[in-house]
Every structure is written in structure tokens, then in C-alpha cells.
C-alpha atoms as a PDB file:
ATOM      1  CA  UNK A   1       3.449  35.461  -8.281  1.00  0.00           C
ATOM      2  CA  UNK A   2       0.415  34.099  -6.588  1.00  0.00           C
ATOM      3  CA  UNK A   3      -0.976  36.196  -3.459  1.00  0.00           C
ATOM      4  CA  UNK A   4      -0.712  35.079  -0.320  1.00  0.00           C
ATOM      5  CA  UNK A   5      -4.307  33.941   0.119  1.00  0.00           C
ATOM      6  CA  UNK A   6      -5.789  34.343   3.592  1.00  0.00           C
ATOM      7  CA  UNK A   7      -5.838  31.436   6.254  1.00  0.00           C
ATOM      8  CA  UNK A   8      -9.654  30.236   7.018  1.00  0.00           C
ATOM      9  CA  UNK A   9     -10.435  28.436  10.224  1.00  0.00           C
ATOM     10  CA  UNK A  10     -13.176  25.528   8.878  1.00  0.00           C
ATOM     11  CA  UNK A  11     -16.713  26.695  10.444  1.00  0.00           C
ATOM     12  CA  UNK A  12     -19.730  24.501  10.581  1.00  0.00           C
ATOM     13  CA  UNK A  13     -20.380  24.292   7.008  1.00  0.00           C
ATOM     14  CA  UNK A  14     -16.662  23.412   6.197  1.00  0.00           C
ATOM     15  CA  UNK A  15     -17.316  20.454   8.728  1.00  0.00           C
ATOM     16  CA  UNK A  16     -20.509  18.936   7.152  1.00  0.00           C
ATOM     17  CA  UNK A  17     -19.178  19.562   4.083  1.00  0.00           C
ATOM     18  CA  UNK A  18     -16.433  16.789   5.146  1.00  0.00           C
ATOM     19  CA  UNK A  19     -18.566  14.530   6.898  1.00  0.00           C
ATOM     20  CA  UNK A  20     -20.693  14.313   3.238  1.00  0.00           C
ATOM     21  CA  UNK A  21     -17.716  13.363   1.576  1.00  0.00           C
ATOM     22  CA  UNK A  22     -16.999  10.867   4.215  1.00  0.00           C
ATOM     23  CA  UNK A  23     -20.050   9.186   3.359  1.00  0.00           C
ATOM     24  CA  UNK A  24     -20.593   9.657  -0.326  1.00  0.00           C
ATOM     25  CA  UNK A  25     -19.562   6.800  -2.330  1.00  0.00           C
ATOM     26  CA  UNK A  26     -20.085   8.167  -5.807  1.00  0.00           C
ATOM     27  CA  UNK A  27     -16.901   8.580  -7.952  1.00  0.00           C
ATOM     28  CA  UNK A  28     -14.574   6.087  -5.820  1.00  0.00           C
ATOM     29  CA  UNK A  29     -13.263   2.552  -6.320  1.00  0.00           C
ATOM     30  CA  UNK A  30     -12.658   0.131  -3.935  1.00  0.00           C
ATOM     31  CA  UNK A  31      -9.213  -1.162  -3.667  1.00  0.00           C
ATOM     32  CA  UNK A  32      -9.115  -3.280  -0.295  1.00  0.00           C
ATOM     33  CA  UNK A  33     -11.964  -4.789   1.527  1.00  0.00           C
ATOM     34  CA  UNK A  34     -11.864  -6.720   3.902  1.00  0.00           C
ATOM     35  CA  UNK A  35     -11.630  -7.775   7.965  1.00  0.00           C
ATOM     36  CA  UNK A  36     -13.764  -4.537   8.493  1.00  0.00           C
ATOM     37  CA  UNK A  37     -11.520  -2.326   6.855  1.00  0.00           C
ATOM     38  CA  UNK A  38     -12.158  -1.197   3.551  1.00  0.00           C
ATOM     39  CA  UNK A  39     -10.068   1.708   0.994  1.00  0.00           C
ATOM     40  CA  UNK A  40     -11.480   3.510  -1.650  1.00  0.00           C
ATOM     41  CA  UNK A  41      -9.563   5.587  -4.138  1.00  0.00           C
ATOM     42  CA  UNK A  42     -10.420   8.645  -6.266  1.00  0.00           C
ATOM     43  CA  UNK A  43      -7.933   9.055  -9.302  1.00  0.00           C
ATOM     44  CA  UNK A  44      -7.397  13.103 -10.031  1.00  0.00           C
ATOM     45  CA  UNK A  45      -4.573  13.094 -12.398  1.00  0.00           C
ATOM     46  CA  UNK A  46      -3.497   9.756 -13.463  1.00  0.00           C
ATOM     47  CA  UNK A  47      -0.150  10.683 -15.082  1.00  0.00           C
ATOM     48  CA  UNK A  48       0.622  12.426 -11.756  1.00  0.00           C
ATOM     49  CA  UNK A  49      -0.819   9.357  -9.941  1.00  0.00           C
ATOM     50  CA  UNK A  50      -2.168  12.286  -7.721  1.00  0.00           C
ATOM     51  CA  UNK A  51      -5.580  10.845  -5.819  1.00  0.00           C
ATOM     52  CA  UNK A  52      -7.477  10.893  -3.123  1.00  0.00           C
ATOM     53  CA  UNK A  53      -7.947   7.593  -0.998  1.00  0.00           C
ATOM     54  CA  UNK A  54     -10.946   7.073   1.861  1.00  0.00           C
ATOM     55  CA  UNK A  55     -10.516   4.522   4.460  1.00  0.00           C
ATOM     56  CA  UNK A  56     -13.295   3.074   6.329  1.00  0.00           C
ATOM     57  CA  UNK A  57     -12.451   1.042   9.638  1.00  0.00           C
ATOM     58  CA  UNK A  58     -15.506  -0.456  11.783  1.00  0.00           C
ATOM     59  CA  UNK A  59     -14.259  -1.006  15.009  1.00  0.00           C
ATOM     60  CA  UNK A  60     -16.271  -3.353  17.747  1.00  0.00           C
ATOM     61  CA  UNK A  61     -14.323  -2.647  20.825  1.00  0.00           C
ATOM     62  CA  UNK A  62     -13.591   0.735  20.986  1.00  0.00           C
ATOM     63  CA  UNK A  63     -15.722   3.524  22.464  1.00  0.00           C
ATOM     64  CA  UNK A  64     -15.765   6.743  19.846  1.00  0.00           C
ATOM     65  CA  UNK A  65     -14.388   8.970  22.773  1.00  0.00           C
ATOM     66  CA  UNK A  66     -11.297   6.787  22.712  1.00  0.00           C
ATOM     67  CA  UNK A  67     -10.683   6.902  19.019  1.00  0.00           C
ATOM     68  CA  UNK A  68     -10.890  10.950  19.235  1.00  0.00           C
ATOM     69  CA  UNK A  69      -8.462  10.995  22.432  1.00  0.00           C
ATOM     70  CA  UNK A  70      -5.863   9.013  20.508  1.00  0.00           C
ATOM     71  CA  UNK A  71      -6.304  10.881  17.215  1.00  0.00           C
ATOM     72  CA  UNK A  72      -5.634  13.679  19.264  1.00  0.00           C
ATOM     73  CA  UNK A  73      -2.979  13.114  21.715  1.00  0.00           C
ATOM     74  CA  UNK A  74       0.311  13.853  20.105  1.00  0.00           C
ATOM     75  CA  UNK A  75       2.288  12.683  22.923  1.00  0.00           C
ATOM     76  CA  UNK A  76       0.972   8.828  22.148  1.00  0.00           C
ATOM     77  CA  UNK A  77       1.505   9.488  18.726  1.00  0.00           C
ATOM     78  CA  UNK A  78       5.009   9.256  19.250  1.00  0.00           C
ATOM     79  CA  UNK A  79       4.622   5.732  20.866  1.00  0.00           C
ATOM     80  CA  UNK A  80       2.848   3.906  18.604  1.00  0.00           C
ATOM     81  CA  UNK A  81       3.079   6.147  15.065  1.00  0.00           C
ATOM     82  CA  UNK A  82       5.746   4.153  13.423  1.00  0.00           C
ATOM     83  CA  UNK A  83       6.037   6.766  10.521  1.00  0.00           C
ATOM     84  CA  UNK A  84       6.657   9.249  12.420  1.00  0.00           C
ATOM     85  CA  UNK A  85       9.694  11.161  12.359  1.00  0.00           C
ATOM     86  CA  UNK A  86       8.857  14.323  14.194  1.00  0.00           C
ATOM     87  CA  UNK A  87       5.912  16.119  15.577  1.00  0.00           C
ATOM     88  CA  UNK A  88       5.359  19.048  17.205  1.00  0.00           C
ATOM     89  CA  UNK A  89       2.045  21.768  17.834  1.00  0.00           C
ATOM     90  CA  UNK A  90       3.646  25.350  16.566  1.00  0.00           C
ATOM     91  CA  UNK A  91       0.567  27.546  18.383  1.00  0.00           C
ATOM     92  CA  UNK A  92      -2.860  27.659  19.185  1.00  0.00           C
ATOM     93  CA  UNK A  93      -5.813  29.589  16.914  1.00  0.00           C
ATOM     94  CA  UNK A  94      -8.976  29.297  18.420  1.00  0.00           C
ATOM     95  CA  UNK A  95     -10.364  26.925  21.030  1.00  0.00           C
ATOM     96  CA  UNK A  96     -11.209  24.300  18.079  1.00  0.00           C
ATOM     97  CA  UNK A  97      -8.477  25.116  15.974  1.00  0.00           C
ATOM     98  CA  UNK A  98      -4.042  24.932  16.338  1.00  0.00           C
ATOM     99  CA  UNK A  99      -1.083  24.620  14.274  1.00  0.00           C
ATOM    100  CA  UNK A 100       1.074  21.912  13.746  1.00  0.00           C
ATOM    101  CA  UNK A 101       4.103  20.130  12.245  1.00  0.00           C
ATOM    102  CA  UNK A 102       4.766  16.514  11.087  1.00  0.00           C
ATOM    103  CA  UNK A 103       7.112  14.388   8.937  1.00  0.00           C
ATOM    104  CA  UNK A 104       6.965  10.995   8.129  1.00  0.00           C
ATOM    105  CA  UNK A 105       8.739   8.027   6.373  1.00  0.00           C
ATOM    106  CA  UNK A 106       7.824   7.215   2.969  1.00  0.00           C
ATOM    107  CA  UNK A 107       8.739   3.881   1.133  1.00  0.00           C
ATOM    108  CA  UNK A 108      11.524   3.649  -0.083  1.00  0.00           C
ATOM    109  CA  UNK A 109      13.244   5.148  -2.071  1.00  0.00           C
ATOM    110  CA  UNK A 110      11.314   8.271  -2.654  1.00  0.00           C
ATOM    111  CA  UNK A 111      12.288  11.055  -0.091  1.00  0.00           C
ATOM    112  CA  UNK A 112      10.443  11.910   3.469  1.00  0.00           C
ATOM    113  CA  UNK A 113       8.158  13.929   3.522  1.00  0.00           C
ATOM    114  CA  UNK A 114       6.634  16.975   5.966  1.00  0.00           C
ATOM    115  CA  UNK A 115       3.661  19.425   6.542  1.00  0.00           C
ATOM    116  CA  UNK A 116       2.614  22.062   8.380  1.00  0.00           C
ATOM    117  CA  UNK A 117      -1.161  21.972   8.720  1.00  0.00           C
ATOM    118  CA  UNK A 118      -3.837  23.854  10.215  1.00  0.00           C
ATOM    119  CA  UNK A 119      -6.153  21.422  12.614  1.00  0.00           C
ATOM    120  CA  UNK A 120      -9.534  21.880  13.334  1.00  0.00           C
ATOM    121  CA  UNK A 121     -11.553  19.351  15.099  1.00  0.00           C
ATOM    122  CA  UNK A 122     -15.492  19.516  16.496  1.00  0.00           C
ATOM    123  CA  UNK A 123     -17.799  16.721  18.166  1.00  0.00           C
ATOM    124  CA  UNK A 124     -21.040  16.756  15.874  1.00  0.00           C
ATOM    125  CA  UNK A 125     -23.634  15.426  18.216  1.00  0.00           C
ATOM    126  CA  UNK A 126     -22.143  11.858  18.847  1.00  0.00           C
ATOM    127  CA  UNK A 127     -19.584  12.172  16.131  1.00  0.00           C
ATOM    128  CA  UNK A 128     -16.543  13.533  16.063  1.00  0.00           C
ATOM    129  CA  UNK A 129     -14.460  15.528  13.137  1.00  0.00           C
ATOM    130  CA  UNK A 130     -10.782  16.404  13.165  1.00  0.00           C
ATOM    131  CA  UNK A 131      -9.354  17.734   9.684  1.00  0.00           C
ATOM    132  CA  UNK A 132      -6.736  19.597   8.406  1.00  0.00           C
ATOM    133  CA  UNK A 133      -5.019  21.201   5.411  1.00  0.00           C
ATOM    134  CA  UNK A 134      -1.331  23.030   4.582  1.00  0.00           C
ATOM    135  CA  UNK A 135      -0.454  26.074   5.441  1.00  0.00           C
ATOM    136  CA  UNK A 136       2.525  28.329   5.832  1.00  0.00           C
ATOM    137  CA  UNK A 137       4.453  29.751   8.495  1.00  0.00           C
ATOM    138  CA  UNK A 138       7.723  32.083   8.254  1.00  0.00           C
ATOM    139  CA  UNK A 139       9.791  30.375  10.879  1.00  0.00           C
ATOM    140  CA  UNK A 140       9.466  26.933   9.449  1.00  0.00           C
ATOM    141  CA  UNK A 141      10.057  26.943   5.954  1.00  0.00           C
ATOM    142  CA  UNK A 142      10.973  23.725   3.894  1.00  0.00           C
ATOM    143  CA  UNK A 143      13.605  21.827   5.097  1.00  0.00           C
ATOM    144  CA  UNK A 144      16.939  20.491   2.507  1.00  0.00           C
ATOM    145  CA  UNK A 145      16.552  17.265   3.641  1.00  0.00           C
ATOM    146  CA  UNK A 146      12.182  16.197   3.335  1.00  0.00           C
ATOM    147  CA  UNK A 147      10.110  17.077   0.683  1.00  0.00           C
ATOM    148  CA  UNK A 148       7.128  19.136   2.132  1.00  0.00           C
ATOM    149  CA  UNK A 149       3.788  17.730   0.772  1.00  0.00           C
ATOM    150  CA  UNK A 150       0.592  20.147   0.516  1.00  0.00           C
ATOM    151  CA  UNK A 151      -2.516  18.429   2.722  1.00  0.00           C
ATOM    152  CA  UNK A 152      -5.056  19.974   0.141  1.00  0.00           C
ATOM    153  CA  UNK A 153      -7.677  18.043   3.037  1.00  0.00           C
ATOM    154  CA  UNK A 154      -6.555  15.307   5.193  1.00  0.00           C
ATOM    155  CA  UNK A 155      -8.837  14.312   8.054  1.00  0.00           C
ATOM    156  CA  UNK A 156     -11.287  11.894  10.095  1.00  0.00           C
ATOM    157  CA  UNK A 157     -14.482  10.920  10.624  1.00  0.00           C
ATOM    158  CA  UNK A 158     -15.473   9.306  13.925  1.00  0.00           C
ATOM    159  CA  UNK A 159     -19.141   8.231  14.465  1.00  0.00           C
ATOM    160  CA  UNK A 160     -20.475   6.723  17.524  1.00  0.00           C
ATOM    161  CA  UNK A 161     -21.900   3.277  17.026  1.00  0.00           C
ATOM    162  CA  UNK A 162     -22.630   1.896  20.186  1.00  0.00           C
ATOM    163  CA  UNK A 163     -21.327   2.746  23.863  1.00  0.00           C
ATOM    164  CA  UNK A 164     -18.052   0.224  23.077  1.00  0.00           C
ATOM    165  CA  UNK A 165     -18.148   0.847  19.334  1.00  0.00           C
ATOM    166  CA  UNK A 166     -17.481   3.362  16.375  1.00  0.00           C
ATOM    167  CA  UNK A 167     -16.503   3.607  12.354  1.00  0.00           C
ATOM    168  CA  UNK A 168     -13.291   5.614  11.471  1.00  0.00           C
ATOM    169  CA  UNK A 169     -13.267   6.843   8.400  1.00  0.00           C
ATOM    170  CA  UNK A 170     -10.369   8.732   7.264  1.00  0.00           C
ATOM    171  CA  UNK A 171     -10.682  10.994   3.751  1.00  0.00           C
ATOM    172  CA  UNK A 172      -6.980  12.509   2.474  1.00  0.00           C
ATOM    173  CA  UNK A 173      -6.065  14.297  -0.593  1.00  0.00           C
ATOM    174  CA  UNK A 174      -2.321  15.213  -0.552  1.00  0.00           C
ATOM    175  CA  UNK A 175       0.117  16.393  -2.905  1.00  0.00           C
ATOM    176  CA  UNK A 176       2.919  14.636  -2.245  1.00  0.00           C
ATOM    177  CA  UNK A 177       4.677  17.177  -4.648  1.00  0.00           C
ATOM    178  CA  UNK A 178       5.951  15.882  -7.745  1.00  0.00           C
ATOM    179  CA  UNK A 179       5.426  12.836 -10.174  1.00  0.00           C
ATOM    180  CA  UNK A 180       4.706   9.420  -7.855  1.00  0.00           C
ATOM    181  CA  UNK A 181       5.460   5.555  -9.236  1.00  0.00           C
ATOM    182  CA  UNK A 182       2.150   3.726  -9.903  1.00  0.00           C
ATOM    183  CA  UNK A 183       3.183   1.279  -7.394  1.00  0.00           C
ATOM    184  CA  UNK A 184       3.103   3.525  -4.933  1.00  0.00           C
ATOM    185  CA  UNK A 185      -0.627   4.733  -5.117  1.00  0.00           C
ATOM    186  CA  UNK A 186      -1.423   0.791  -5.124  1.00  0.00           C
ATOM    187  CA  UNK A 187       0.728  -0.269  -1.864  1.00  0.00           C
ATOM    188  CA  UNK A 188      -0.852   2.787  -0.300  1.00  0.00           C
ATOM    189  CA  UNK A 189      -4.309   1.338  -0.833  1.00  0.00           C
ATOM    190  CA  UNK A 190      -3.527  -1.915  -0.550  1.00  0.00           C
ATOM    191  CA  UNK A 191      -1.608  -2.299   2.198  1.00  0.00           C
ATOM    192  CA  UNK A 192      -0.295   1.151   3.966  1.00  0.00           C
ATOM    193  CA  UNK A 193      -3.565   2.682   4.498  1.00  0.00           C
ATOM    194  CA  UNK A 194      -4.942  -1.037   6.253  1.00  0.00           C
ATOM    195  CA  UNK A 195      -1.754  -1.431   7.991  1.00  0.00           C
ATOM    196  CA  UNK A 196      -2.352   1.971   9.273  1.00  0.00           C
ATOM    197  CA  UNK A 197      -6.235   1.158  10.330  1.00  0.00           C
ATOM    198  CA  UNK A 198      -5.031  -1.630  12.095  1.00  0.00           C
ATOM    199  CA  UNK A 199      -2.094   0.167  13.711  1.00  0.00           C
ATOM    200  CA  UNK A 200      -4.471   2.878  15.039  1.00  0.00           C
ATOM    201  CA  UNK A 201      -7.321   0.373  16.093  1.00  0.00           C
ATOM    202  CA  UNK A 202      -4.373  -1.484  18.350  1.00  0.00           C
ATOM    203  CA  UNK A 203      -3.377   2.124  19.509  1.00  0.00           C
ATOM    204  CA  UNK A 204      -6.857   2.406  20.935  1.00  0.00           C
ATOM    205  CA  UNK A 205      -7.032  -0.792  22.435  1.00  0.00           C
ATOM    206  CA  UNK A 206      -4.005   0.099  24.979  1.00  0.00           C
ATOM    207  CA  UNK A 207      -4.669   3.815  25.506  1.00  0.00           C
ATOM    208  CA  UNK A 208      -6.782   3.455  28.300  1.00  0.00           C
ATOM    209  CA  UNK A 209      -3.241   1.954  30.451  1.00  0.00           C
ATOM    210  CA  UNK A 210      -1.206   3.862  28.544  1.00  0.00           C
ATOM    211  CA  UNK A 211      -2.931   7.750  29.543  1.00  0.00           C
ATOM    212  CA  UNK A 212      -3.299   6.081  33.526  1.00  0.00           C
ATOM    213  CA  UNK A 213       0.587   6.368  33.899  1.00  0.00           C
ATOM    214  CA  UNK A 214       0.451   9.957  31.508  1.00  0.00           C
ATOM    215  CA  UNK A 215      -0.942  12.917  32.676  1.00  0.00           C
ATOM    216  CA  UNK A 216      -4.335  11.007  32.859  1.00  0.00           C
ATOM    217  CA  UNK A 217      -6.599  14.382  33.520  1.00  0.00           C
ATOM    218  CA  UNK A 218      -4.837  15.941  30.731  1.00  0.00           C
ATOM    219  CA  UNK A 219      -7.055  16.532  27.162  1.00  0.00           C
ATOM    220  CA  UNK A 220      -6.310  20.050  25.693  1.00  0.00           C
ATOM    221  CA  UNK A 221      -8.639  19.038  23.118  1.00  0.00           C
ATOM    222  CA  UNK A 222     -11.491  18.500  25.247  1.00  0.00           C
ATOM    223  CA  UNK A 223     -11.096  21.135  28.573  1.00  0.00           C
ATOM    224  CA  UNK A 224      -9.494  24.184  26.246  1.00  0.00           C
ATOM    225  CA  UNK A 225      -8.063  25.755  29.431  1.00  0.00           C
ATOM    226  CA  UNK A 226      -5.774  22.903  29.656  1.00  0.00           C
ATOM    227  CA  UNK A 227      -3.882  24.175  26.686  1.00  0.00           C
ATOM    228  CA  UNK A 228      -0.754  25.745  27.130  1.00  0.00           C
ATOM    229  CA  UNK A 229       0.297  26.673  23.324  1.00  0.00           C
ATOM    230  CA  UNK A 230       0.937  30.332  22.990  1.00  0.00           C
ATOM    231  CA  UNK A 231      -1.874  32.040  20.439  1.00  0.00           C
ATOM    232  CA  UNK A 232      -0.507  32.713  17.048  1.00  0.00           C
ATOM    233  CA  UNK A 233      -2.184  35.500  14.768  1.00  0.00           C
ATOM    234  CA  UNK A 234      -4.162  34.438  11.571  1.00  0.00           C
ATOM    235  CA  UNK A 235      -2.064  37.028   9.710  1.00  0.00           C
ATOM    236  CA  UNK A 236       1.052  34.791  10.410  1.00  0.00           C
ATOM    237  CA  UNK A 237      -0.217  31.874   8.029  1.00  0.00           C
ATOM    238  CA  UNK A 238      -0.764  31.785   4.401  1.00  0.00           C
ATOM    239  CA  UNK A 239      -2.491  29.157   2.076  1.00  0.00           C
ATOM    240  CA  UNK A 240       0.454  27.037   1.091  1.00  0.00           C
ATOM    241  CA  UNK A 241      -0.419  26.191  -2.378  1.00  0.00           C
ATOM    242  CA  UNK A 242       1.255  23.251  -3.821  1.00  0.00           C
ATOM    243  CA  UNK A 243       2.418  25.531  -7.268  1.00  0.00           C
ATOM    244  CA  UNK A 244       4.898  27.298  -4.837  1.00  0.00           C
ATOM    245  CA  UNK A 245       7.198  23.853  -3.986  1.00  0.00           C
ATOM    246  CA  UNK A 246       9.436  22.558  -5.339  1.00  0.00           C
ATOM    247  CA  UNK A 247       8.026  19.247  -8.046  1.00  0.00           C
ATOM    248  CA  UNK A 248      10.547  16.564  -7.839  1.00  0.00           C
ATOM    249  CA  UNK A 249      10.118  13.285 -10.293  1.00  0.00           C
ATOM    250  CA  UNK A 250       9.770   9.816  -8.692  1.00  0.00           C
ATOM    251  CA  UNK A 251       7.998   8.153 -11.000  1.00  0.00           C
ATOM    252  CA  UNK A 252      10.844   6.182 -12.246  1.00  0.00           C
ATOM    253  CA  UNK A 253      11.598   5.041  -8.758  1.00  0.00           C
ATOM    254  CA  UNK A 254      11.581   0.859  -8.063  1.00  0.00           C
ATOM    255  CA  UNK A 255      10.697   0.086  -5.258  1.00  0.00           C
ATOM    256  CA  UNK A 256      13.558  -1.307  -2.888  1.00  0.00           C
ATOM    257  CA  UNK A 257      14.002  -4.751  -2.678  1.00  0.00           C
ATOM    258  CA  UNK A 258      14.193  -5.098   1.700  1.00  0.00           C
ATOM    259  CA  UNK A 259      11.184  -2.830   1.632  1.00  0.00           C
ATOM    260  CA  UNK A 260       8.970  -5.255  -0.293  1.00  0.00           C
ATOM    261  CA  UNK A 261       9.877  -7.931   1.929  1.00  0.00           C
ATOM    262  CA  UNK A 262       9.821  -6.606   4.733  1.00  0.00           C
ATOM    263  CA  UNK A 263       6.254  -6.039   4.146  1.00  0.00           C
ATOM    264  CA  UNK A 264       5.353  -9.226   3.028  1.00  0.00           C
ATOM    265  CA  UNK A 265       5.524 -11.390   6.292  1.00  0.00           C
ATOM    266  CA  UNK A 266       3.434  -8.331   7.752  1.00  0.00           C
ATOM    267  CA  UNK A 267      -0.145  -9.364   7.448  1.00  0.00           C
ATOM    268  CA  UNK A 268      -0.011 -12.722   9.047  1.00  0.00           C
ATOM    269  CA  UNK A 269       1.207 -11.024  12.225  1.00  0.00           C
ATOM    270  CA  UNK A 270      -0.754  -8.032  12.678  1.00  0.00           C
END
């Protein structure tokens, strides 16, 4: 039986550490490039198909500050997150630090999947870093119905390029537990993760009306005494290593037929 390894909140190191590997190139491939956003993937285990993948967005019309309010604000993530299934912050750690839960649809037909992650975030001069990885919690154990993927570190890079401009890069290395179809690392890369760029670079774009009409003072995440979320102890979490769930086999899984068309007709409209 593995110990219960203590919960770390990221400190300063943890966060540079993340921004290098935002920005190192060495020991990825580029699988999509192109209309400023481009995807890089790092294979780990290639009869798992378990990876990491690195997307890069340059955006010319948003401000950086925007990009780290909507990355933040969980109540527009339920507007425009299409994945989503549910979201929710479980408690509060340290000014720069929470608890929270999210599932989201997968293709199909592999099974939904969920997390529970612990969130850090910090600006970095003009820059800005949110990141997070899995942990436990008693009262919110795996549920029958979603597969609960480990977030071994999932998270974003946000640097200031101008007063109206910034770069997104977003770094993620999750186990999605269990033995994933090729064809699902390469629609990930090659068109989930840009469809996703895209989908938060149009998020952006209407946040400013959007937070006007929705508690427009209202940024937890920048004015801490704005946040309401009851403090939860350290001692309450453990790592949640990825040994400890449940490995379920997709690998043999085709992918459904309305799925791939559905996707098809996508690009020419986004």
C-alpha cells in the first residue's frame, strides 16, 4: 500500500520550474501549426499512448489580464466551456492556492472523465501562471459513472506581449487512466487542443460584455478578500497517485462514426 504522500502548495521554484518547460522545446514534436496556434507532443509510454502535449496560442487582440480573468473565472467557464460537465471550487488553501472539481466529455466512445486538482496561480512580473495537479479528498471520491484521470501537471502560461496582446501556452500531462486508442492522442493534437485555443481566444474576445452584466467588481483571484470559499486543512488532501485507480482498456475503441463528422465541417466555421 502506498502512503499517503503529503499535499505541497507549488512555491516560487515550482512556478519557474513550469514556465521553463513552457518554453523549452527540446524533446517535443510538432503536430499542428498553424493560424498562430501551434501543438507539440511529448510521447512517455507509447503502448499506453500516455504523453504530454504543449499548446502555444499567440493572440493579437487580447490584453494578458483578460486571458488570466477568463482562465480564472469559473462562473464563465460554464458559458462558453463546451466540455464541461460540472465544475465546482471544494475550498480555499492559501491566498494563491484552492481546490477544485471538474469533469468533462471525452470523444466518444471512451468514458467521461473527472479530477480533483489542487490550483495554484501567481502573476510573474507581467506574466501570469495558473497550474494544477490531482489530489484527493475524502468527501469526493470517484464517481460509478466517470473515470477520474490523475493531472500529474496541467496548467498555463500567460505572457504579456503588448498592452492588447499576449501568448498562451498551455503544458498538460494527464493520465487519463488506462490504455488510450492511437487515434485519440492524434485528434487531441490535431484538432481538440486547436479547437480548444480557438474556443478560449473567442471566450476572451466577449468577456469584457459578458463580466459588465456579472458581478463586474468581482475577481477572487485578484482582491483575495473577495473570496468566500471556506479554508480547508492541508492534512485533508493526499497525492492522488494514478497506481491507486482503477486502469480501464480503451485502446480497442473506434471512434464513433457521428463524432468524426461532426467534427469535420468544424474548422471552416470557427
Amino acid at each position: 500500500m502506498m502512503s499517503a504522500e503529503q499535499v505541497q502548495i507549488p512555491d516560487d521554484r515550482a512556478f519557474s520550474r513550469f514556465r521553463g518547460e513552457c518554453q523549452s522545446e527540446e524533446g517535443w514534436s510538432v503536430t499542428y501549426n498553424r493560424n498562430n496556434i501551434c501543438v507539440w507532443i511529448q510521447m512517455l509510454q507509447e503502448e499506453k499512448s500516455l504523453h504530454r502535449i504543449k499548446c502555444r496560442m499567440l493572440c493579437k487582440d487580447i490584453p494578458a489580464e483578460t486571458m488570466y480573468d477568463v482562465l480564472h473565472d469559473i462562473e464563465y467557464r460554464r458559458k462558453w466551456d463546451v466540455n464541461v460537465i460540472e465544475t465546482f471550487d471544494i475550498g480555499k488553501l492559501t491566498v494563491n492556492a484552492d481546490v477544485g472539481y471538474y469533469s468533462w466529455k471525452c470523444p466518444k466512445p471512451l468514458k467521461n472523465r473527472d479530477v480533483i486538482t489542487l490550483r495554484s496561480w501567481l502573476p510573474m512580473g507581467n506574466d501570469y501562471i495558473i497550474m494544477n495537479y490531482s489530489v484527493k479528498h475524502a468527501k469526493y471520491p470517484p464517481k460509478k459513472d466517470l473515470v477520474r484521470a490523475v493531472s500529474i501537471q496541467t496548467g498555463y502560461l500567460i505572457q504579456h506581449t503588448g498592452p492588447t496582446s499576449c501568448t498562451l501556452t498551455y503544458l498538460a500531462q494527464v493520465d487519463p487512466r488506462g490504455s488510450l486508442p492511437k487515434w485519440v492522442v492524434n485528434k487531441s493534437s490535431q484538432l481538440l487542443a486547436p479547437k480548444a485555443m480557438k474556443r478560449i481566444s473567442k471566450a476572451c474576445l466577449r468577456y469584457p460584455e459578458w463580466k459588465q452584466k456579472h458581478s463586474p467588481g468581482f475577481k477572487p483571484w485578484l482582491f483575495p478578500e473577495q473570496n468566500l470559499l471556506s479554508s480547508i486543512p492541508l492534512s485533508e488532501l493526499c497525492v492522488q497517485h494514478a497506481e491507486s485507480l482503477e486502469n480501464i482498456d480503451e485502446s480497442s475503441l473506434s471512434e464513433s462514426k457521428d463524432d468524426r463528422t461532426e467534427h469535420s465541417d468544424d474548422e471552416g466555421n470557427n
